[in-house]
Coordinates of C-alpha atoms in Angstrom, one line a residue:
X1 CA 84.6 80.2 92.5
X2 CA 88.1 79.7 90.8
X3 CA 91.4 78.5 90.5
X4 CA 94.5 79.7 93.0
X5 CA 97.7 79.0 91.1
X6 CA 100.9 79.5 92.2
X7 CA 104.1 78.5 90.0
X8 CA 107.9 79.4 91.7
X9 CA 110.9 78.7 89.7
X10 CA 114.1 79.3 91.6
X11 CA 118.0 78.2 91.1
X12 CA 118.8 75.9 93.7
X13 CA 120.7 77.2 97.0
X14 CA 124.4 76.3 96.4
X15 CA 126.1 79.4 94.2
X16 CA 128.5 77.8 92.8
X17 CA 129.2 78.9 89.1
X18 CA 127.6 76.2 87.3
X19 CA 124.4 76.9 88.8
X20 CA 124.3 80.8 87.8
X21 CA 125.5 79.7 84.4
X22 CA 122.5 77.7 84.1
X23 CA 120.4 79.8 85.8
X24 CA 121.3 82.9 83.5
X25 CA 121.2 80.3 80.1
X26 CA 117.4 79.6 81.1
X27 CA 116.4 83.2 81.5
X28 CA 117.7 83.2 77.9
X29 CA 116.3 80.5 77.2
X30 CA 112.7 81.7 78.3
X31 CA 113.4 85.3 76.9
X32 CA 113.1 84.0 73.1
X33 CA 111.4 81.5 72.9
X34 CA 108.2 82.2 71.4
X35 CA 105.7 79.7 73.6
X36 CA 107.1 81.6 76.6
X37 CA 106.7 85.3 75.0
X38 CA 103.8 86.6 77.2
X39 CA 104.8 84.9 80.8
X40 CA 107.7 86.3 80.0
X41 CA 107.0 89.7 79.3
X42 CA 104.6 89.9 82.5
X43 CA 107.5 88.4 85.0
X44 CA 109.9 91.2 83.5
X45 CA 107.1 93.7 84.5
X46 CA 107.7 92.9 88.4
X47 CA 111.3 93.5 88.2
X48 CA 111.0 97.3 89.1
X49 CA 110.7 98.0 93.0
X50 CA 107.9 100.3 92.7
X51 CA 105.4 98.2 90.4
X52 CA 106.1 94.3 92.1
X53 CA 103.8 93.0 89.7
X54 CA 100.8 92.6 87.1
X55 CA 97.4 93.3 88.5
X56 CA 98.4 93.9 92.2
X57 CA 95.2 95.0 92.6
X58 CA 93.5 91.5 92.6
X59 CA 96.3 90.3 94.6
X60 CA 98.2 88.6 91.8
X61 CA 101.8 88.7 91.9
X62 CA 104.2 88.2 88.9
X63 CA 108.1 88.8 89.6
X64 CA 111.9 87.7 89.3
X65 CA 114.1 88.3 92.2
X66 CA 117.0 88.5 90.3
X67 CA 119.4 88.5 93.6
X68 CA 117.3 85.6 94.8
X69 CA 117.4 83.7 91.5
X70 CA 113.9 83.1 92.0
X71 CA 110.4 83.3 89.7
X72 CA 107.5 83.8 91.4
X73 CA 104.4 83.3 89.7
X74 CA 100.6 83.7 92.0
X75 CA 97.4 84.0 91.3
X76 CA 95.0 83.6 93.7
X77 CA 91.7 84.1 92.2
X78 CA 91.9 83.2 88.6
X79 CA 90.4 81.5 86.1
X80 CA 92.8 78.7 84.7
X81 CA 92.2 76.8 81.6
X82 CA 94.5 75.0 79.8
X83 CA 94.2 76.1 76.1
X84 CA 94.3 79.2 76.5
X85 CA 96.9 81.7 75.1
X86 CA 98.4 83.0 78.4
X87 CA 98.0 80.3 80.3
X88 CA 100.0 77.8 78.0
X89 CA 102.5 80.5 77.9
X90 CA 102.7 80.0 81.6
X91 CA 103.0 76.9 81.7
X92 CA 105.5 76.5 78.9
X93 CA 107.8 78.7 80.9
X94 CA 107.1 76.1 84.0
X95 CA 108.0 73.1 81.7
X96 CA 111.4 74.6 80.6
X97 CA 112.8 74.1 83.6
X98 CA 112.7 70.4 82.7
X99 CA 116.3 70.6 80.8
X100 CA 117.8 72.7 83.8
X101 CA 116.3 70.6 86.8
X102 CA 119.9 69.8 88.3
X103 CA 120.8 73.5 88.6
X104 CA 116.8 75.0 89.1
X105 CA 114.1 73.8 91.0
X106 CA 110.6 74.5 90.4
X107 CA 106.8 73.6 91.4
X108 CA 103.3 74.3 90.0
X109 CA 99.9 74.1 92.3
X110 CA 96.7 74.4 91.5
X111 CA 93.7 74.5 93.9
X112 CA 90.8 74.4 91.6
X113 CA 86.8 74.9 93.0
X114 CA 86.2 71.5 93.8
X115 CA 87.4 70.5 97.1
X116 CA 89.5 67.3 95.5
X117 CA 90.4 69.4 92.4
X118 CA 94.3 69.6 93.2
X119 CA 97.0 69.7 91.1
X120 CA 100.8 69.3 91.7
X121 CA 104.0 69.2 89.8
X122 CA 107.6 70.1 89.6
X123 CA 111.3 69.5 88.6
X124 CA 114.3 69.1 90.6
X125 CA 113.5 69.8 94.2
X126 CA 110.7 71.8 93.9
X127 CA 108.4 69.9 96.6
X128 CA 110.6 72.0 99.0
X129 CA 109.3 75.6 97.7
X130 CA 105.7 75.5 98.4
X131 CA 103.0 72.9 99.1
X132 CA 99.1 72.5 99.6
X133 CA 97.4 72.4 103.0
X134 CA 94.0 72.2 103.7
X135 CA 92.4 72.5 107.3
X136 CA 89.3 73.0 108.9
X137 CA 89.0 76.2 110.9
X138 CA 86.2 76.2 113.8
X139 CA 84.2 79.5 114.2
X140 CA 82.9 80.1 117.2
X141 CA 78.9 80.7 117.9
X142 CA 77.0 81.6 120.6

């Protein structure tokens, strides 16, 4: 078993011009810096309408919205350890939203294979963009 990870980094709702400044000076940002290099370059691969993100196939899905202002980062069947190079990466490009959190929001989960082996975090408001939920599902038998 693995990790499901999902990581959504979006400008917050009002449009006023301070908050598409900031939202446009973080994509900047995140474009050169170095730590953030190879999120980076796999979010930019989801921008085109025909390819809507990296390794579709296993149901992972890497894209910026751009009319939406929104990063959405998901893998749900992955394994996740801190350390390595394009994880870091990822979650370098989470952290710098730390010096934008009045203008973005943003929110990391992880599920990991133990059934207490959670993980939350975010900046801003990001609590309202996703959020964990276990339940117990009854399967009928005979």
């Amino acid at each position: 078993m693995s990790n499901e990870i999902i990581i959504i980094i979006q400008a917050k709702p009002n449009l006023s011009e301070a908050i598409a400044k900031n939202w446009d000076m973080f994509l900047e940002e995140v474009a050169g810096k170095l730590e953030t290099k190879l999120a980076w370059q796999e979010v930019c691969s989801g921008i085109d309408d025909v390819y809507a993100g990296i390794d579709e196939i296993y149901g992972n899905n890497v894209k910026l919205d751009k009319e939406k202002r929104r990063i959405k980062i998901h893998f749900p069947n992955i394994k996740w350890y801190e350390g390595s190079k394009d994880v870091d990466s990822y979650m370098a490009l989470f952290h710098s939203v730390k010096h934008y959190e009045d203008y973005i929001d943003a929110i990391y989960l992880r599920i990991g294979e133990d059934i207490d082996d959670m993980e939350e975090k975010y900046y801003g408001e990001g609590w309202e963009l996703a959020y964990i939920e276990r339940k117990i599902n009854i399967i009928k038998g005979e």
